[in-house]
Amino acid sequence: MTASEKAHALLDGIRKLDDEWARAIGGLGEPELRAPSALPGWSRAHVLAHVARNADGLQNLLVWANTGVETQMYPGAEARERDIEAGAERPAADLLADFVASAGRFEQYAAAMPDDAWAREARNRQGAPVTGAVVARMRLSELTIHLADLDRGYDLDRVLALLGPLTEDVVQHAVTSRGAHLPALHLATDGFAWTMGSAPKTTVRGSAGELLAWLSGRSDGVALEGDVPRLPAWA
């Protein structure tokens, strides 16, 4: 599969999850937005503000890949945190409108990307090279994980069930992000498997959602089978 073909498959998943997000947040008012999310210290409003700014940041990386002009994801770590806090303080109607608008901007820009741009590179927040197609995978991963974080009746298995074969891409993104902290092992779930290191002697098995929850720091892996290593906090 070419980078363009992969990207367009990922964009289909992004559009599907954007629609699911719209259903999940459509009825939220002030009390629901100020209520705690599943992320310690963050309200639902914080989650929405973060995912909205993520859309803008990842669109910046698409601009970089598309044009070759360096366009950082965020102005800096402190600015990113300030934008999330400021967004979380906005009135409910403004926050919801901003969330929907940012998702729409990302979709619109991505839909207009020329096929050859998806194989070109930008650099993520850590300075690592990422292709345009990987940027699309990053967005799909954010939408997946934070929909469960919203604490509106979604767990990760429910969200991943919406994505079908794109489940592999979302879990792969978490595996890649955690690579330096994973020992040699096999990860296995129904229909998908990953191998870390050479000649691993142990297998960790569970549902795709359980694996993703562990890899992303949402669980300690108690629901998984096998010798599950302890991972550091998700950065």
GROMACS .gro file of C-alpha atoms in nm:
model
  235
    1MET     CA    1   0.000   0.000   0.000
    2THR     CA    2   0.139   0.343  -0.092
    3ALA     CA    3   0.165   0.627   0.158
    4SER     CA    4  -0.126   0.799  -0.016
    5GLU     CA    5  -0.345   0.488  -0.005
    6LYS     CA    6  -0.268   0.438   0.364
    7ALA     CA    7  -0.337   0.804   0.439
    8HIS     CA    8  -0.675   0.796   0.269
    9ALA     CA    9  -0.774   0.484   0.462
   10LEU     CA   10  -0.671   0.661   0.784
   11LEU     CA   11  -0.869   0.970   0.683
   12ASP     CA   12  -1.179   0.753   0.645
   13GLY     CA   13  -1.125   0.643   1.005
   14ILE     CA   14  -1.071   1.003   1.118
   15ARG     CA   15  -1.397   1.112   0.960
   16LYS     CA   16  -1.576   0.821   1.127
   17LEU     CA   17  -1.440   0.914   1.468
   18ASP     CA   18  -1.509   1.285   1.414
   19ASP     CA   19  -1.873   1.187   1.360
   20GLU     CA   20  -1.864   0.974   1.675
   21TRP     CA   21  -1.717   1.261   1.873
   22ALA     CA   22  -1.996   1.488   1.749
   23ARG     CA   23  -2.250   1.240   1.888
   24ALA     CA   24  -2.062   1.207   2.217
   25ILE     CA   25  -2.034   1.580   2.287
   26GLY     CA   26  -2.349   1.709   2.119
   27GLY     CA   27  -2.554   1.737   2.437
   28LEU     CA   28  -2.283   1.857   2.674
   29GLY     CA   29  -2.350   2.173   2.873
   30GLU     CA   30  -2.155   2.355   3.140
   31PRO     CA   31  -2.196   2.099   3.422
   32GLU     CA   32  -2.096   1.805   3.202
   33LEU     CA   33  -1.794   1.987   3.057
   34ARG     CA   34  -1.664   2.090   3.398
   35ALA     CA   35  -1.700   1.736   3.533
   36PRO     CA   36  -1.385   1.523   3.564
   37SER     CA   37  -1.268   1.320   3.267
   38ALA     CA   38  -1.094   0.984   3.302
   39LEU     CA   39  -0.759   1.169   3.298
   40PRO     CA   40  -0.640   1.275   3.644
   41GLY     CA   41  -0.659   1.651   3.687
   42TRP     CA   42  -0.842   1.715   3.362
   43SER     CA   43  -1.207   1.801   3.311
   44ARG     CA   44  -1.391   1.703   2.997
   45ALA     CA   45  -1.333   2.061   2.884
   46HIS     CA   46  -0.957   2.002   2.906
   47VAL     CA   47  -0.989   1.691   2.689
   48LEU     CA   48  -1.186   1.879   2.424
   49ALA     CA   49  -0.944   2.173   2.427
   50HIS     CA   50  -0.648   1.937   2.393
   51VAL     CA   51  -0.797   1.742   2.101
   52ALA     CA   52  -0.892   2.067   1.925
   53ARG     CA   53  -0.539   2.207   1.954
   54ASN     CA   54  -0.402   1.869   1.846
   55ALA     CA   55  -0.599   1.902   1.523
   56ASP     CA   56  -0.439   2.241   1.458
   57GLY     CA   57  -0.093   2.116   1.553
   58LEU     CA   58  -0.111   1.812   1.328
   59GLN     CA   59  -0.245   2.027   1.045
   60ASN     CA   60   0.075   2.231   1.085
   61LEU     CA   61   0.275   1.913   1.026
   62LEU     CA   62   0.070   1.837   0.714
   63VAL     CA   63   0.149   2.188   0.588
   64TRP     CA   64   0.520   2.115   0.650
   65ALA     CA   65   0.504   1.783   0.464
   66ASN     CA   66   0.300   1.934   0.182
   67THR     CA   67   0.497   2.254   0.125
   68GLY     CA   68   0.842   2.176   0.264
   69VAL     CA   69   0.819   2.492   0.477
   70GLU     CA   70   0.904   2.416   0.840
   71THR     CA   71   0.585   2.456   1.042
   72GLN     CA   72   0.620   2.341   1.400
   73MET     CA   73   0.335   2.148   1.559
   74TYR     CA   74   0.320   2.392   1.853
   75PRO     CA   75   0.506   2.717   1.932
   76GLY     CA   76   0.646   2.540   2.238
   77ALA     CA   77   0.555   2.317   2.530
   78GLU     CA   78   0.450   2.605   2.755
   79ALA     CA   79   0.236   2.763   2.483
   80ARG     CA   80   0.070   2.426   2.424
   81GLU     CA   81  -0.022   2.396   2.792
   82ARG     CA   82  -0.146   2.755   2.807
   83ASP     CA   83  -0.368   2.701   2.502
   84ILE     CA   84  -0.524   2.391   2.659
   85GLU     CA   85  -0.593   2.571   2.988
   86ALA     CA   86  -0.735   2.874   2.807
   87GLY     CA   87  -0.952   2.657   2.588
   88ALA     CA   88  -1.086   2.465   2.885
   89GLU     CA   89  -1.207   2.794   3.040
   90ARG     CA   90  -1.417   2.892   2.738
   91PRO     CA   91  -1.797   2.884   2.763
   92ALA     CA   92  -1.951   2.553   2.659
   93ALA     CA   93  -2.091   2.674   2.328
   94ASP     CA   94  -1.760   2.832   2.226
   95LEU     CA   95  -1.559   2.526   2.327
   96LEU     CA   96  -1.783   2.286   2.135
   97ALA     CA   97  -1.782   2.511   1.827
   98ASP     CA   98  -1.401   2.535   1.841
   99PHE     CA   99  -1.370   2.159   1.867
  100VAL     CA  100  -1.590   2.097   1.564
  101ALA     CA  101  -1.421   2.372   1.361
  102SER     CA  102  -1.069   2.246   1.431
  103ALA     CA  103  -1.163   1.891   1.330
  104GLY     CA  104  -1.318   2.026   1.011
  105ARG     CA  105  -1.008   2.228   0.924
  106PHE     CA  106  -0.787   1.923   0.961
  107GLU     CA  107  -1.019   1.710   0.747
  108GLN     CA  108  -1.043   1.978   0.479
  109TYR     CA  109  -0.668   2.034   0.455
  110ALA     CA  110  -0.594   1.663   0.454
  111ALA     CA  111  -0.851   1.596   0.183
  112ALA     CA  112  -0.676   1.846  -0.044
  113MET     CA  113  -0.325   1.702   0.004
  114PRO     CA  114  -0.169   1.583  -0.323
  115ASP     CA  115  -0.093   1.212  -0.331
  116ASP     CA  116   0.285   1.254  -0.332
  117ALA     CA  117   0.282   1.478  -0.023
  118TRP     CA  118   0.180   1.191   0.206
  119ALA     CA  119   0.526   1.034   0.173
  120ARG     CA  120   0.710   1.359   0.251
  121GLU     CA  121   0.837   1.431   0.601
  122ALA     CA  122   0.785   1.680   0.880
  123ARG     CA  123   0.911   1.649   1.240
  124ASN     CA  124   0.702   1.575   1.544
  125ARG     CA  125   0.722   1.747   1.885
  126GLN     CA  126   1.020   1.532   1.980
  127GLY     CA  127   1.203   1.622   1.658
  128ALA     CA  128   1.164   1.279   1.498
  129PRO     CA  129   1.082   1.261   1.125
  130VAL     CA  130   0.723   1.165   1.042
  131THR     CA  131   0.562   1.130   0.701
  132GLY     CA  132   0.230   1.287   0.618
  133ALA     CA  133   0.073   0.941   0.643
  134VAL     CA  134   0.212   0.900   0.996
  135VAL     CA  135   0.062   1.237   1.086
  136ALA     CA  136  -0.277   1.101   0.982
  137ARG     CA  137  -0.214   0.797   1.202
  138MET     CA  138  -0.126   1.029   1.491
  139ARG     CA  139  -0.460   1.208   1.453
  140LEU     CA  140  -0.655   0.883   1.443
  141SER     CA  141  -0.476   0.767   1.757
  142GLU     CA  142  -0.556   1.090   1.943
  143LEU     CA  143  -0.924   1.068   1.852
  144THR     CA  144  -0.937   0.703   1.960
  145ILE     CA  145  -0.767   0.733   2.298
  146HIS     CA  146  -0.925   1.060   2.407
  147LEU     CA  147  -1.278   0.952   2.317
  148ALA     CA  148  -1.239   0.693   2.592
  149ASP     CA  149  -1.078   0.956   2.819
  150LEU     CA  150  -1.390   1.171   2.780
  151ASP     CA  151  -1.574   0.930   3.012
  152ARG     CA  152  -1.894   0.931   2.810
  153GLY     CA  153  -1.953   0.556   2.800
  154TYR     CA  154  -1.674   0.462   2.558
  155ASP     CA  155  -1.396   0.223   2.644
  156LEU     CA  156  -1.111   0.163   2.401
  157ASP     CA  157  -1.251  -0.166   2.273
  158ARG     CA  158  -1.576   0.011   2.182
  159VAL     CA  159  -1.390   0.286   1.997
  160LEU     CA  160  -1.160   0.044   1.815
  161ALA     CA  161  -1.459  -0.163   1.706
  162LEU     CA  162  -1.559   0.136   1.492
  163LEU     CA  163  -1.226   0.124   1.307
  164GLY     CA  164  -1.205  -0.240   1.195
  165PRO     CA  165  -0.865  -0.308   1.033
  166LEU     CA  166  -0.741   0.041   1.128
  167THR     CA  167  -0.720  -0.094   1.482
  168GLU     CA  168  -0.378  -0.227   1.385
  169ASP     CA  169  -0.258   0.124   1.294
  170VAL     CA  170  -0.373   0.274   1.625
  171VAL     CA  171  -0.208   0.003   1.836
  172GLN     CA  172   0.102   0.017   1.615
  173HIS     CA  173   0.129   0.389   1.685
  174ALA     CA  174   0.126   0.319   2.060
  175VAL     CA  175   0.384   0.041   2.013
  176THR     CA  176   0.608   0.279   1.818
  177SER     CA  177   0.566   0.554   2.078
  178ARG     CA  178   0.655   0.313   2.359
  179GLY     CA  179   0.930   0.129   2.172
  180ALA     CA  180   1.219   0.245   2.391
  181HIS     CA  181   1.039   0.120   2.704
  182LEU     CA  182   0.930  -0.221   2.576
  183PRO     CA  183   1.143  -0.531   2.632
  184ALA     CA  184   1.163  -0.809   2.375
  185LEU     CA  185   0.814  -0.956   2.364
  186HIS     CA  186   0.520  -1.051   2.147
  187LEU     CA  187   0.193  -0.860   2.170
  188ALA     CA  188  -0.112  -1.047   2.046
  189THR     CA  189  -0.482  -0.984   2.010
  190ASP     CA  190  -0.752  -1.128   1.787
  191GLY     CA  191  -0.633  -1.079   1.431
  192PHE     CA  192  -0.321  -0.873   1.503
  193ALA     CA  193   0.027  -0.932   1.647
  194TRP     CA  194   0.343  -0.730   1.704
  195THR     CA  195   0.699  -0.836   1.788
  196MET     CA  196   0.945  -0.619   1.979
  197GLY     CA  197   1.315  -0.700   1.992
  198SER     CA  198   1.490  -1.013   1.873
  199ALA     CA  199   1.391  -1.361   1.986
  200PRO     CA  200   1.129  -1.258   2.246
  201LYS     CA  201   1.043  -1.536   2.490
  202THR     CA  202   0.720  -1.396   2.632
  203THR     CA  203   0.379  -1.305   2.490
  204VAL     CA  204   0.137  -1.049   2.628
  205ARG     CA  205  -0.216  -1.111   2.508
  206GLY     CA  206  -0.551  -0.936   2.542
  207SER     CA  207  -0.812  -0.744   2.352
  208ALA     CA  208  -0.691  -0.461   2.131
  209GLY     CA  209  -0.846  -0.211   2.371
  210GLU     CA  210  -0.675  -0.367   2.671
  211LEU     CA  211  -0.338  -0.360   2.493
  212LEU     CA  212  -0.389   0.002   2.391
  213ALA     CA  213  -0.495   0.101   2.743
  214TRP     CA  214  -0.176  -0.051   2.885
  215LEU     CA  215   0.053   0.093   2.618
  216SER     CA  216  -0.097   0.441   2.657
  217GLY     CA  217  -0.078   0.441   3.035
  218ARG     CA  218  -0.452   0.408   3.091
  219SER     CA  219  -0.416   0.077   3.274
  220ASP     CA  220  -0.151  -0.126   3.454
  221GLY     CA  221  -0.215  -0.423   3.226
  222VAL     CA  222  -0.388  -0.631   3.492
  223ALA     CA  223  -0.646  -0.745   3.235
  224LEU     CA  224  -0.374  -0.881   3.003
  225GLU     CA  225  -0.237  -1.234   2.997
  226GLY     CA  226   0.135  -1.303   3.028
  227ASP     CA  227   0.432  -1.146   3.202
  228VAL     CA  228   0.327  -0.782   3.163
  229PRO     CA  229   0.614  -0.537   3.221
  230ARG     CA  230   0.559  -0.214   3.410
  231LEU     CA  231   0.579   0.091   3.185
  232PRO     CA  232   0.675   0.445   3.282
  233ALA     CA  233   0.414   0.718   3.275
  234TRP     CA  234   0.280   0.815   2.932
  235ALA     CA  235   0.449   1.138   2.824
   0.00000   0.00000   0.00000
